[in-house]
Coordinates of C-alpha atoms in Angstrom, one line a residue:
M1 CA 132.6 -23.2 191.6
S2 CA 131.8 -20.8 188.8
D3 CA 132.4 -20.9 185.1
N4 CA 133.7 -17.5 184.0
D5 CA 136.0 -14.7 184.9
E6 CA 136.3 -11.0 184.3
S7 CA 138.6 -8.0 184.8
G8 CA 138.5 -4.4 183.8
E9 CA 141.8 -4.8 181.8
S10 CA 142.1 -5.0 178.0
P11 CA 140.2 -7.7 176.3
V12 CA 143.2 -10.1 176.1
S13 CA 144.5 -9.2 179.5
R14 CA 146.4 -11.6 181.7
R15 CA 143.1 -12.9 183.0
A16 CA 141.3 -13.1 179.8
V17 CA 142.5 -16.6 178.9
L18 CA 140.6 -17.9 181.9
A19 CA 137.3 -16.9 180.3
A20 CA 137.2 -20.4 178.7
T21 CA 137.9 -22.2 181.9
G22 CA 135.0 -24.4 183.1
L23 CA 136.6 -25.4 186.4
T24 CA 138.5 -23.4 189.0
G25 CA 141.6 -25.5 188.4
V26 CA 143.4 -26.3 191.7
S27 CA 140.8 -28.3 193.5
A28 CA 139.4 -30.0 190.4
L29 CA 142.8 -31.0 189.1
A30 CA 144.0 -32.2 192.4
G31 CA 141.0 -34.5 192.6
C32 CA 141.8 -35.9 189.1
S33 CA 145.3 -37.1 190.1
S34 CA 144.9 -38.1 193.7
D35 CA 145.1 -41.6 195.0
T36 CA 144.3 -40.3 198.5
P37 CA 141.0 -39.1 199.9
T38 CA 140.3 -35.4 199.4
Q39 CA 137.8 -35.5 202.2
G40 CA 137.1 -37.7 205.1
T41 CA 134.5 -40.4 204.7
N42 CA 132.6 -42.9 206.9
T43 CA 132.4 -45.4 204.1
G44 CA 135.2 -47.8 203.2
V45 CA 135.9 -49.9 200.1
G46 CA 134.9 -53.1 201.7
G47 CA 131.2 -53.0 200.8
M48 CA 131.9 -52.4 197.1
L49 CA 134.6 -55.1 197.0
N50 CA 131.8 -57.4 198.3
N51 CA 129.5 -56.4 195.5
E52 CA 127.1 -54.4 197.7
T53 CA 125.2 -51.6 195.9
S54 CA 124.5 -48.3 197.4
T55 CA 121.2 -47.6 199.2
G56 CA 120.4 -44.9 196.7
N57 CA 120.7 -47.2 193.6
A58 CA 118.7 -50.0 195.2
T59 CA 115.9 -47.6 196.1
R60 CA 115.7 -46.1 192.6
D61 CA 115.7 -49.4 190.9
S62 CA 112.8 -50.5 193.0
E63 CA 110.8 -47.4 192.6
G64 CA 111.3 -47.2 188.8
A65 CA 110.8 -50.9 188.0
G66 CA 108.2 -51.7 185.4
N67 CA 109.2 -49.3 182.6
G68 CA 111.3 -51.9 180.8
L69 CA 114.7 -50.4 181.5
M70 CA 117.7 -52.3 182.7
D71 CA 118.7 -49.4 185.0
Q72 CA 116.5 -46.7 186.4
S73 CA 119.2 -44.2 187.4
L74 CA 122.5 -43.1 185.9
T75 CA 124.9 -43.0 188.8
I76 CA 128.3 -41.2 188.9
P77 CA 130.7 -40.5 191.7
G78 CA 131.0 -37.2 193.7
R79 CA 133.6 -36.0 196.2
Y80 CA 131.4 -34.3 198.7
V81 CA 128.8 -35.6 201.2
P82 CA 125.4 -34.8 199.5
T83 CA 123.9 -33.2 202.5
E84 CA 126.8 -30.8 202.7
L85 CA 126.6 -29.7 199.0
R86 CA 126.1 -26.0 198.2
W87 CA 124.0 -25.0 195.2
N88 CA 125.5 -21.5 195.0
P89 CA 128.2 -21.6 192.2
Y90 CA 130.0 -18.7 193.9
A91 CA 130.3 -20.4 197.2
P92 CA 134.0 -20.9 198.2
S93 CA 133.6 -24.7 198.7
N94 CA 131.4 -27.7 198.3
Y95 CA 129.6 -26.6 195.2
A96 CA 127.4 -29.3 193.8
E97 CA 129.5 -29.5 190.6
Q98 CA 128.4 -32.9 189.3
G99 CA 124.8 -32.4 190.1
G100 CA 124.9 -28.8 188.8
Y101 CA 125.8 -30.0 185.4
M102 CA 122.4 -31.6 185.1
V103 CA 120.3 -29.2 187.1
F104 CA 121.5 -26.2 185.1
D105 CA 122.0 -25.6 181.3
P106 CA 125.1 -24.5 179.4
F107 CA 124.8 -21.6 177.0
L108 CA 126.3 -23.7 174.2
R109 CA 129.0 -26.3 173.8
N110 CA 131.9 -26.7 171.5
N111 CA 133.5 -29.9 170.1
R112 CA 137.2 -30.0 170.9
S113 CA 137.9 -32.2 167.9
T114 CA 135.9 -30.7 165.1
G115 CA 135.7 -27.2 166.4
E116 CA 132.0 -27.2 165.9
L117 CA 129.9 -24.7 168.0
I118 CA 126.9 -26.6 169.3
P119 CA 123.7 -24.6 170.0
Y120 CA 121.9 -25.3 173.3
L121 CA 120.3 -22.6 175.4
F122 CA 121.9 -20.2 172.9
Q123 CA 120.1 -21.3 169.7
E124 CA 121.2 -18.7 167.1
W125 CA 123.7 -15.8 167.1
S126 CA 125.1 -13.2 164.8
I127 CA 127.9 -10.7 165.0
D128 CA 127.8 -7.1 163.6
G129 CA 130.9 -5.2 164.3
T130 CA 131.2 -5.4 168.1
T131 CA 127.6 -6.4 168.7
L132 CA 126.8 -10.0 169.4
T133 CA 123.1 -10.9 169.2
V134 CA 121.9 -14.1 170.7
N135 CA 118.5 -15.8 170.4
L136 CA 117.6 -18.1 173.3
R137 CA 115.9 -21.5 172.8
E138 CA 112.2 -20.9 173.2
G139 CA 110.1 -22.8 175.7
D140 CA 112.7 -23.2 178.4
T141 CA 111.4 -22.9 182.0
W142 CA 112.9 -23.0 185.4
H143 CA 111.9 -25.9 187.6
D144 CA 109.4 -23.8 189.4
G145 CA 107.6 -23.3 186.1
E146 CA 108.7 -19.7 185.4
P147 CA 110.1 -19.0 181.9
V148 CA 113.8 -18.6 181.3
T149 CA 114.2 -15.1 179.8
A150 CA 116.9 -12.8 178.5
E151 CA 116.9 -11.1 181.8
D152 CA 118.4 -14.2 183.4
I153 CA 121.3 -13.9 181.0
V154 CA 121.8 -10.3 182.1
T155 CA 121.8 -11.5 185.7
K156 CA 124.4 -14.1 185.0
F157 CA 126.8 -11.7 183.3
T158 CA 126.3 -9.1 186.1
I159 CA 127.1 -11.6 188.9
D160 CA 130.2 -12.8 187.0
S161 CA 131.3 -9.2 186.5
I162 CA 130.9 -8.5 190.3
F163 CA 133.5 -11.2 190.9
G164 CA 135.9 -9.9 188.2
Y165 CA 135.6 -13.0 186.0
P166 CA 137.4 -13.0 182.6
V167 CA 134.1 -13.0 180.6
A168 CA 134.0 -9.2 180.9
D169 CA 137.5 -8.9 179.4
Y170 CA 135.7 -9.9 176.2
L171 CA 132.3 -8.2 176.9
N172 CA 131.5 -4.7 178.0
G173 CA 127.9 -5.4 178.8
V174 CA 124.7 -7.2 177.9
T175 CA 121.1 -6.0 177.3
A176 CA 117.8 -7.9 177.2
V177 CA 116.2 -6.9 173.9
D178 CA 113.1 -9.0 174.5
D179 CA 112.3 -12.1 176.4
T180 CA 114.4 -14.4 174.2
T181 CA 117.0 -12.0 172.7
V182 CA 120.1 -10.6 174.2
E183 CA 122.7 -8.2 172.8
Y184 CA 126.3 -8.4 174.1
E185 CA 128.6 -5.4 173.4
M186 CA 132.0 -7.0 172.8
A187 CA 135.2 -5.2 173.7
D188 CA 136.6 -5.8 170.2
S189 CA 135.5 -7.3 166.9
Y190 CA 136.2 -10.9 167.9
Q191 CA 136.1 -13.9 165.7
E192 CA 132.9 -15.8 166.2
R193 CA 134.9 -18.9 167.3
V194 CA 136.8 -17.0 170.0
I195 CA 133.8 -15.2 171.6
M196 CA 131.4 -18.2 171.3
T197 CA 134.0 -20.7 172.6
T198 CA 134.5 -18.3 175.6
L199 CA 130.7 -18.2 176.2
S200 CA 130.4 -22.0 175.8
Q201 CA 131.9 -22.4 179.3
S202 CA 129.1 -20.4 180.9
W203 CA 126.1 -22.0 182.6
L204 CA 122.8 -20.5 183.5
N205 CA 123.0 -21.1 187.2
T206 CA 121.8 -17.8 188.5
P207 CA 118.1 -17.4 188.2
T208 CA 117.0 -13.8 188.5
S209 CA 114.5 -14.9 191.2
E210 CA 117.4 -15.9 193.4
Y211 CA 120.2 -13.5 192.4
G212 CA 118.3 -10.4 191.2
Q213 CA 118.6 -9.0 194.7
F214 CA 122.4 -8.8 194.3
V215 CA 122.2 -7.3 190.8
E216 CA 120.2 -4.4 192.1
R217 CA 123.0 -3.5 194.5
Y218 CA 125.6 -3.3 191.8
S219 CA 126.6 -0.3 189.7
D220 CA 129.6 1.0 187.8
D221 CA 130.4 3.5 190.6
I222 CA 130.2 1.0 193.4
S223 CA 133.0 1.6 196.0
E224 CA 135.6 -1.0 196.7
E225 CA 134.2 -1.6 200.2
E226 CA 130.7 -2.0 198.9
L227 CA 131.9 -4.4 196.2
T228 CA 133.7 -6.5 198.8
T229 CA 130.6 -6.7 200.9
L230 CA 128.5 -7.6 197.9
Q231 CA 130.8 -10.4 196.9
G232 CA 130.8 -11.8 200.4
D233 CA 127.0 -11.7 200.6
I234 CA 126.7 -13.6 197.3
Q235 CA 129.2 -16.2 198.4
D236 CA 127.4 -16.7 201.7
H237 CA 124.0 -16.9 200.1
Q238 CA 122.4 -20.2 201.1
I239 CA 120.2 -22.2 198.7
E240 CA 118.4 -25.2 200.2
E241 CA 117.0 -26.6 197.0
P242 CA 118.1 -25.3 193.7
V243 CA 115.8 -23.9 191.1
G244 CA 117.4 -25.0 187.9
S245 CA 116.4 -25.2 184.2
G246 CA 118.3 -28.3 183.2
P247 CA 117.0 -31.8 182.3
F248 CA 117.1 -33.0 185.9
Q249 CA 115.7 -31.4 189.0
F250 CA 116.6 -31.8 192.7
E251 CA 114.7 -34.5 194.5
S252 CA 116.6 -35.6 197.6
A253 CA 120.0 -35.8 199.3
N254 CA 121.2 -38.0 202.1
Q255 CA 124.7 -38.8 203.5
Q256 CA 125.5 -41.1 200.5
V257 CA 123.4 -40.1 197.4
L258 CA 122.2 -37.0 195.7
T259 CA 119.1 -37.9 193.6
L260 CA 117.9 -35.8 190.7
S261 CA 114.7 -36.7 188.8
K262 CA 114.0 -36.0 185.1
Y263 CA 112.3 -32.6 184.4
E264 CA 109.8 -33.6 181.8
D265 CA 109.3 -30.0 180.5
H266 CA 112.9 -29.7 179.4
P267 CA 113.5 -29.5 175.7
S268 CA 116.0 -32.5 176.0
A269 CA 113.7 -34.7 178.0
D270 CA 112.6 -36.8 175.1
Q271 CA 116.2 -37.8 174.5
I272 CA 116.6 -39.1 178.0
N273 CA 115.1 -42.6 178.6
F274 CA 115.8 -43.0 182.4
P275 CA 114.1 -41.2 185.3
Y276 CA 116.9 -40.5 187.7
Y277 CA 120.4 -39.2 187.8
E278 CA 122.4 -39.9 191.0
V279 CA 125.7 -38.7 192.5
Q280 CA 127.2 -41.3 194.9
F281 CA 129.5 -39.9 197.5
M282 CA 133.0 -41.5 197.1
A283 CA 135.9 -39.6 198.6
E284 CA 138.5 -42.1 197.6
N285 CA 139.6 -43.1 194.1
Q286 CA 139.9 -46.7 195.3
Q287 CA 136.1 -46.8 195.9
Q288 CA 135.5 -45.8 192.3
W289 CA 138.0 -48.4 191.0
A290 CA 136.3 -51.1 193.0
A291 CA 132.8 -50.1 191.9
M292 CA 133.7 -50.3 188.2
K293 CA 135.6 -53.5 188.7
N294 CA 132.6 -55.2 190.3
L295 CA 130.0 -53.3 188.2
T296 CA 128.3 -52.0 191.4
S297 CA 127.1 -48.6 192.5
L298 CA 128.5 -46.7 189.5
D299 CA 127.5 -46.5 185.8
A300 CA 130.1 -44.0 184.7
T301 CA 133.1 -42.2 186.1
T302 CA 133.9 -38.5 186.0
T303 CA 137.5 -37.4 186.0
T304 CA 139.3 -39.9 188.3
I305 CA 142.4 -41.5 186.9
F306 CA 142.5 -45.3 186.7
P307 CA 146.1 -46.6 186.8
S308 CA 147.1 -49.3 184.3
R309 CA 147.1 -51.9 187.1
I310 CA 143.4 -51.1 187.8
R311 CA 142.4 -50.9 184.1
E312 CA 143.8 -54.3 183.5
T313 CA 141.3 -55.8 186.1
L314 CA 138.2 -54.2 184.7
P315 CA 135.6 -56.5 183.2
D316 CA 134.8 -56.5 179.4
A317 CA 131.5 -54.7 180.1
V318 CA 133.4 -51.6 181.1
R319 CA 134.2 -49.5 178.1
Q320 CA 137.1 -47.1 178.3
F321 CA 137.3 -43.8 176.3
L322 CA 140.6 -42.0 176.0
I323 CA 140.4 -38.4 174.7
P324 CA 143.5 -36.1 174.2
A325 CA 143.6 -33.7 177.0
Y326 CA 145.7 -30.9 175.4
N327 CA 147.1 -30.6 178.9
G328 CA 149.3 -32.5 181.3
Y329 CA 152.3 -32.6 183.5
S330 CA 154.7 -29.6 183.2
M331 CA 157.4 -27.8 185.2
A332 CA 156.5 -24.3 186.3
F333 CA 159.5 -21.9 186.7
N334 CA 159.8 -19.1 189.2
H335 CA 160.8 -16.2 186.8
N336 CA 161.8 -14.0 189.7
D337 CA 164.4 -16.6 190.8
E338 CA 168.1 -15.8 190.4
D339 CA 168.6 -18.9 188.4
F340 CA 165.3 -19.6 186.6
G341 CA 164.7 -15.9 185.8
R342 CA 167.4 -16.6 183.2
R343 CA 166.0 -17.8 179.8
N344 CA 169.1 -19.9 179.1
V345 CA 168.9 -21.7 182.5
R346 CA 165.3 -22.6 181.8
R347 CA 166.3 -23.8 178.3
A348 CA 169.2 -25.8 179.8
V349 CA 167.0 -27.6 182.3
A350 CA 164.5 -28.3 179.6
N351 CA 167.2 -30.0 177.6
V352 CA 168.2 -32.2 180.6
I353 CA 164.6 -33.4 181.3
D354 CA 164.1 -36.3 178.9
Q355 CA 160.4 -35.9 178.1
G356 CA 160.6 -38.9 175.7
A357 CA 161.8 -41.2 178.4
I358 CA 159.2 -39.9 180.8
G359 CA 156.5 -40.5 178.2
E360 CA 157.7 -44.1 177.7
L361 CA 157.8 -44.7 181.4
S362 CA 154.1 -43.6 181.7
D363 CA 151.1 -45.7 180.7
I364 CA 149.1 -45.3 177.5
T365 CA 147.3 -42.3 178.8
K366 CA 150.4 -40.1 178.4
T367 CA 152.8 -39.2 175.6
A368 CA 155.7 -36.9 175.4
V369 CA 155.3 -33.2 174.4
E370 CA 157.8 -33.3 171.5
V371 CA 157.8 -29.5 170.8
P372 CA 156.4 -27.1 173.4
A373 CA 154.5 -24.4 171.4
G374 CA 151.0 -24.4 172.8
V375 CA 149.4 -25.9 169.7
G376 CA 147.6 -29.1 169.0
S377 CA 147.8 -32.5 170.6
F378 CA 150.7 -34.9 170.7
H379 CA 148.5 -38.0 170.8
N380 CA 147.2 -37.3 167.3
D381 CA 150.1 -35.2 166.0
T382 CA 148.0 -32.1 165.2
W383 CA 150.7 -29.9 166.7
S384 CA 152.9 -30.3 163.6
Q385 CA 150.1 -29.2 161.3
Y386 CA 149.9 -25.8 163.1
L387 CA 153.7 -25.3 162.8
G388 CA 153.9 -26.3 159.2
D389 CA 157.2 -26.0 157.4
E390 CA 158.7 -24.1 160.4
A391 CA 158.3 -27.1 162.8
D392 CA 161.9 -28.2 162.5
S393 CA 163.2 -24.8 163.6
F394 CA 161.4 -25.1 166.9
S395 CA 163.4 -26.4 169.9
S396 CA 162.6 -29.9 171.0
Y397 CA 164.9 -29.8 174.1
T398 CA 166.5 -33.2 173.9
N399 CA 170.2 -32.3 173.9
T400 CA 172.2 -32.4 177.2
D401 CA 175.3 -31.1 175.4
R402 CA 173.3 -28.0 174.5
A403 CA 172.2 -27.8 178.1
A404 CA 175.8 -27.6 179.3
E405 CA 176.6 -25.0 176.6
L406 CA 173.7 -22.8 177.7
L407 CA 174.7 -23.0 181.4
R408 CA 178.2 -22.0 180.6
Q409 CA 177.0 -19.0 178.7
E410 CA 175.4 -17.9 181.9
G411 CA 178.6 -18.3 184.0
Y412 CA 177.8 -21.7 185.5
S413 CA 180.6 -24.3 185.6
K414 CA 180.9 -28.0 186.4
E415 CA 183.3 -29.1 189.1
G416 CA 183.7 -32.7 190.2
G417 CA 180.4 -33.7 188.5
T418 CA 178.4 -30.9 190.1
W419 CA 177.2 -27.7 188.4
M420 CA 178.1 -24.6 190.3
K421 CA 176.4 -21.2 190.0
P422 CA 178.3 -18.0 189.0
N423 CA 178.7 -17.1 192.7
G424 CA 180.4 -20.4 193.4
D425 CA 177.5 -22.1 195.2
P426 CA 176.2 -25.5 194.1
F427 CA 173.3 -25.4 191.7
E428 CA 170.9 -27.3 193.8
F429 CA 167.2 -27.0 194.9
E430 CA 164.2 -28.9 196.0
I431 CA 161.1 -29.5 193.9
P432 CA 158.0 -29.4 196.0
V433 CA 155.1 -31.6 194.9
P434 CA 151.7 -32.3 196.4
G435 CA 151.9 -35.8 197.9
G436 CA 148.3 -36.5 197.0
W437 CA 148.9 -36.0 193.3
S438 CA 150.2 -39.5 192.6
D439 CA 151.1 -39.0 188.9
H440 CA 153.0 -35.8 189.7
V441 CA 154.9 -37.5 192.5
T442 CA 156.0 -40.3 190.2
L443 CA 157.0 -38.1 187.3
T444 CA 158.7 -35.5 189.5
N445 CA 160.9 -38.3 191.0
V446 CA 162.1 -39.1 187.4
V447 CA 162.7 -35.4 186.7
A448 CA 164.7 -35.0 189.9
Q449 CA 166.8 -38.0 189.1
Q450 CA 167.5 -36.9 185.5
L451 CA 168.7 -33.5 186.8
S452 CA 170.8 -35.1 189.5
D453 CA 172.4 -37.4 187.0
F454 CA 173.4 -34.4 185.0
G455 CA 175.0 -32.7 188.0
I456 CA 172.2 -30.4 189.1
E457 CA 171.3 -31.6 192.6
A458 CA 167.5 -31.7 192.6
T459 CA 165.4 -33.2 195.4
N460 CA 161.8 -34.2 195.1
T461 CA 160.0 -33.0 198.3
N462 CA 156.5 -34.5 198.8
V463 CA 154.3 -32.2 201.0
E464 CA 150.6 -32.1 202.0
N465 CA 148.4 -30.4 199.4
T466 CA 147.6 -27.6 201.8
T467 CA 151.3 -27.1 202.5
F468 CA 152.1 -27.0 198.8
F469 CA 149.6 -24.3 198.1
G470 CA 150.1 -22.4 201.3
Q471 CA 153.9 -22.4 201.6
Y472 CA 155.1 -23.0 198.0
W473 CA 152.7 -22.3 195.2
G474 CA 150.8 -19.4 196.7
P475 CA 153.8 -17.2 197.6
T476 CA 155.9 -18.6 194.6
N477 CA 158.4 -20.0 197.2
F478 CA 160.2 -22.4 194.9
K479 CA 162.6 -22.5 192.0
M480 CA 160.6 -24.9 189.9
C481 CA 157.7 -27.2 190.7
P482 CA 155.2 -29.5 188.8
W483 CA 152.0 -28.0 187.4
F484 CA 149.9 -28.2 184.3
W485 CA 150.4 -26.6 180.9
N486 CA 146.9 -25.7 179.7
N487 CA 144.2 -25.0 182.3
S488 CA 142.1 -23.0 179.8
G489 CA 139.8 -25.9 179.2
Q490 CA 140.1 -25.4 175.5
T491 CA 142.1 -26.9 172.6
A492 CA 142.4 -24.1 170.0
P493 CA 145.8 -22.4 169.9
F494 CA 144.5 -19.0 170.9
F495 CA 143.3 -20.3 174.3
I496 CA 146.4 -22.6 175.0
Q497 CA 148.9 -19.9 174.0
S498 CA 147.0 -17.3 175.9
W499 CA 147.1 -19.5 179.0
L500 CA 150.8 -20.2 178.6
L501 CA 151.9 -16.6 177.9
N502 CA 149.3 -14.4 179.5
S503 CA 147.3 -16.1 182.2
D504 CA 147.2 -15.3 185.9
T505 CA 149.2 -18.4 186.5
V506 CA 152.3 -17.2 184.6
T507 CA 151.8 -13.7 185.9
N508 CA 152.1 -15.0 189.4
L509 CA 155.2 -16.9 188.3
G510 CA 156.8 -13.6 187.4
F511 CA 156.8 -14.2 183.6
P512 CA 157.1 -10.8 181.8
E513 CA 154.5 -9.3 179.6
E514 CA 157.0 -8.9 176.9
P515 CA 159.5 -11.8 177.0
S516 CA 162.7 -11.6 175.1
V517 CA 162.8 -14.1 172.2
P518 CA 164.9 -14.4 169.0
P519 CA 163.4 -14.0 165.5
L520 CA 161.1 -16.8 164.4
G521 CA 163.1 -19.7 163.1
D522 CA 166.5 -18.4 164.4
R523 CA 167.2 -20.0 167.8
S524 CA 170.6 -18.2 168.1
G525 CA 169.4 -14.9 166.8
E526 CA 169.5 -11.7 168.9
T527 CA 166.5 -11.5 171.3
S528 CA 164.1 -8.6 171.4
P529 CA 160.8 -8.0 173.4
F530 CA 157.8 -9.9 172.1
D531 CA 154.5 -8.1 172.2
T532 CA 152.4 -10.9 173.7
T533 CA 149.2 -8.9 174.4
G534 CA 149.2 -7.3 170.9
K535 CA 149.8 -10.6 169.1
L536 CA 147.0 -12.4 171.1
Q537 CA 144.7 -9.4 170.6
E538 CA 145.3 -9.7 166.8
L539 CA 144.8 -13.5 166.8
A540 CA 141.5 -13.1 168.6
T541 CA 140.2 -10.7 165.9
V542 CA 141.9 -11.4 162.6
T543 CA 139.8 -13.0 159.8
E544 CA 142.5 -13.6 157.2
Q545 CA 143.5 -17.3 157.4
S546 CA 147.1 -16.8 156.4
R547 CA 147.6 -14.1 159.0
R548 CA 146.0 -16.3 161.6
E549 CA 148.3 -19.2 160.8
Q550 CA 151.4 -16.8 161.0
L551 CA 150.3 -15.4 164.4
I552 CA 149.9 -19.0 165.8
K553 CA 153.5 -19.8 164.7
E554 CA 154.8 -16.5 166.2
L555 CA 153.1 -17.1 169.5
G556 CA 154.2 -20.7 169.5
W557 CA 157.7 -19.6 168.9
A558 CA 157.5 -17.2 171.9
V559 CA 156.3 -20.2 174.1
N560 CA 159.0 -22.4 172.7
Q561 CA 161.9 -20.0 173.2
S562 CA 160.9 -18.3 176.5
L563 CA 159.4 -21.3 178.3
P564 CA 157.0 -19.6 180.7
I565 CA 156.2 -23.2 181.7
Y566 CA 157.8 -26.3 180.4
P567 CA 155.2 -28.9 179.1
I568 CA 156.6 -32.4 179.4
V569 CA 153.8 -34.9 178.8
E570 CA 150.2 -34.7 177.5
D571 CA 147.5 -36.7 179.2
Q572 CA 144.5 -38.3 177.8
S573 CA 141.2 -37.8 179.7
Q574 CA 139.8 -41.2 180.9
A575 CA 136.1 -42.1 180.9
F576 CA 134.6 -45.4 181.9
W577 CA 131.1 -46.6 181.2
D578 CA 129.3 -49.8 182.3
T579 CA 127.9 -51.2 179.0
S580 CA 126.0 -54.1 180.6
E581 CA 123.0 -51.8 181.2
W582 CA 123.9 -48.8 179.1
D583 CA 124.2 -48.1 175.3
V584 CA 127.2 -45.9 174.8
P585 CA 128.9 -44.4 171.7
D586 CA 131.7 -46.0 169.7
K587 CA 135.2 -45.1 170.7
E588 CA 135.7 -43.1 167.5
S589 CA 132.6 -41.0 167.9
D590 CA 133.1 -37.2 167.7
V591 CA 130.5 -36.6 170.4
L592 CA 133.0 -37.8 173.0
Y593 CA 135.0 -34.6 172.4
V594 CA 132.2 -32.4 173.9
Q595 CA 132.9 -31.8 177.6
S596 CA 132.1 -33.7 179.6
H597 CA 130.9 -37.2 178.8
Y598 CA 129.0 -37.9 182.0
Y599 CA 126.6 -35.0 181.6
W600 CA 126.7 -34.2 177.9
L601 CA 126.2 -37.7 176.4
P602 CA 122.9 -38.3 178.3
R603 CA 121.6 -34.9 177.4
V604 CA 121.8 -35.6 173.6
G605 CA 120.7 -39.2 173.7
A606 CA 124.2 -40.5 173.0
V607 CA 123.9 -42.7 176.2
S608 CA 120.7 -44.5 177.0
A609 CA 119.5 -47.2 179.4
R610 CA 119.1 -50.5 177.8
Q611 CA 115.7 -52.1 177.5
Q612 CA 115.1 -55.4 179.3
S613 CA 115.2 -58.3 176.9

């Protein structure tokens, strides 16, 4: 699983928003929501319910005993059998994601609450026009002892470019000035926050010693056939043991546990007071729930959802962190559909769906999206700060009378309690939903019922995940279906609004490049084409604060009035830590807003193993 994307289109093209995406959304998101196994397993829940620890943990505790620590290894769950993991981030499946976050280093990080850019491998940077100069942290080495150099950064950018990842929508090229200095040529005079936040999602996981052979085969005049062959060769490349540069290095893997040992020469090594980092194979969410309930096998979770019924059973030693996700459950519309291609029909359906009621039906991890505009969070009300005095003019979509009015404007009519289309057919459809996405199934049931109560006959159809993507989502064979409303991985309005208005997702849904919207603040005004690309381009480069604020409002208005996707609730990311053997941050700590807790907190010493008393 790779961390960037590129295309040869303009810098804020329909792919560019994905430059900030750290995960290739579908598989990762499905794993977050599923109550069902994503992969077969030979292990059941029984052992954990009986307080049995994993072989990996028991072995590590024994080997490391004597250094005064309560726990010798930090153990998190993983979805793949460790012996079947692939260490090639461009492999189509089974990438060692959780382990990779410790074996490799990020370029830099950003705090999703404070907006702070946090130096890491990239220690210093400056921008002069369209030239971004970056100085690397000195003293970094690969796990084979070879130095990390600027040439490795060039290799990373080149491999990403070979796959057409969005990073090259922002960058035209990169040059190694010396061993620890690189110069990026930006495609435009981007704001520091935009370009560095984009690069903060990149990881140095392509050592030149391993991937340089592919870089040598790439050139600007490569043929399409040669490029396809090169991409395939990279994806097929096998790496038995990774050569990383992160704070932990590969040690061993068996059917149950991936074990990494601390790399003492890493610059962060002194902040880490435990010798091992383990990834325990757990294909089912239930296994993770049981492990945290019984304080066995796991020290922390990754992205798995813990329902309220499970959270209520967790012991006091398990500390829960809830972080606004700036993302959540939404309805995606097929804009090529005869019904949902109509702006008024989308707005009517949005008015029927009672997001407030859905938010109240959900547990504490979810809240209603009060005004869809692609700005801020609805857990901390930062959305209204971005919209300012114009907030009240934005549509909140809570009026069923307005829904009926909008449908009638489009020629729909209600007969005997059922809405009829202009051609006389009943307005009815199915809403396909992946059966393994438990939250989506529950919420879609509510949406379908609300629409049916209004007179639009909607049926929730649960299908297998593979069926959903193969028969429905992939070919856009639906009228509307559940999805997410911000897969950019970022929280700043530029990235959320780019994703909602200009991403590959909305392109595949048939959303136009220039949607028709009324003037800002005038919901009933005459519509005209909205220059999405131009506005996003300006927002990415403008330096004047007042103009930036105005552009955010204009783009938010375009989201609000055109509804490329309809955000319904915002999630909170869940994180659970066993505090019986680990010191962890306070719940209010800003460090929690740096993705992701299970690999970032240990790197910076914010989590540490407790000393034996």
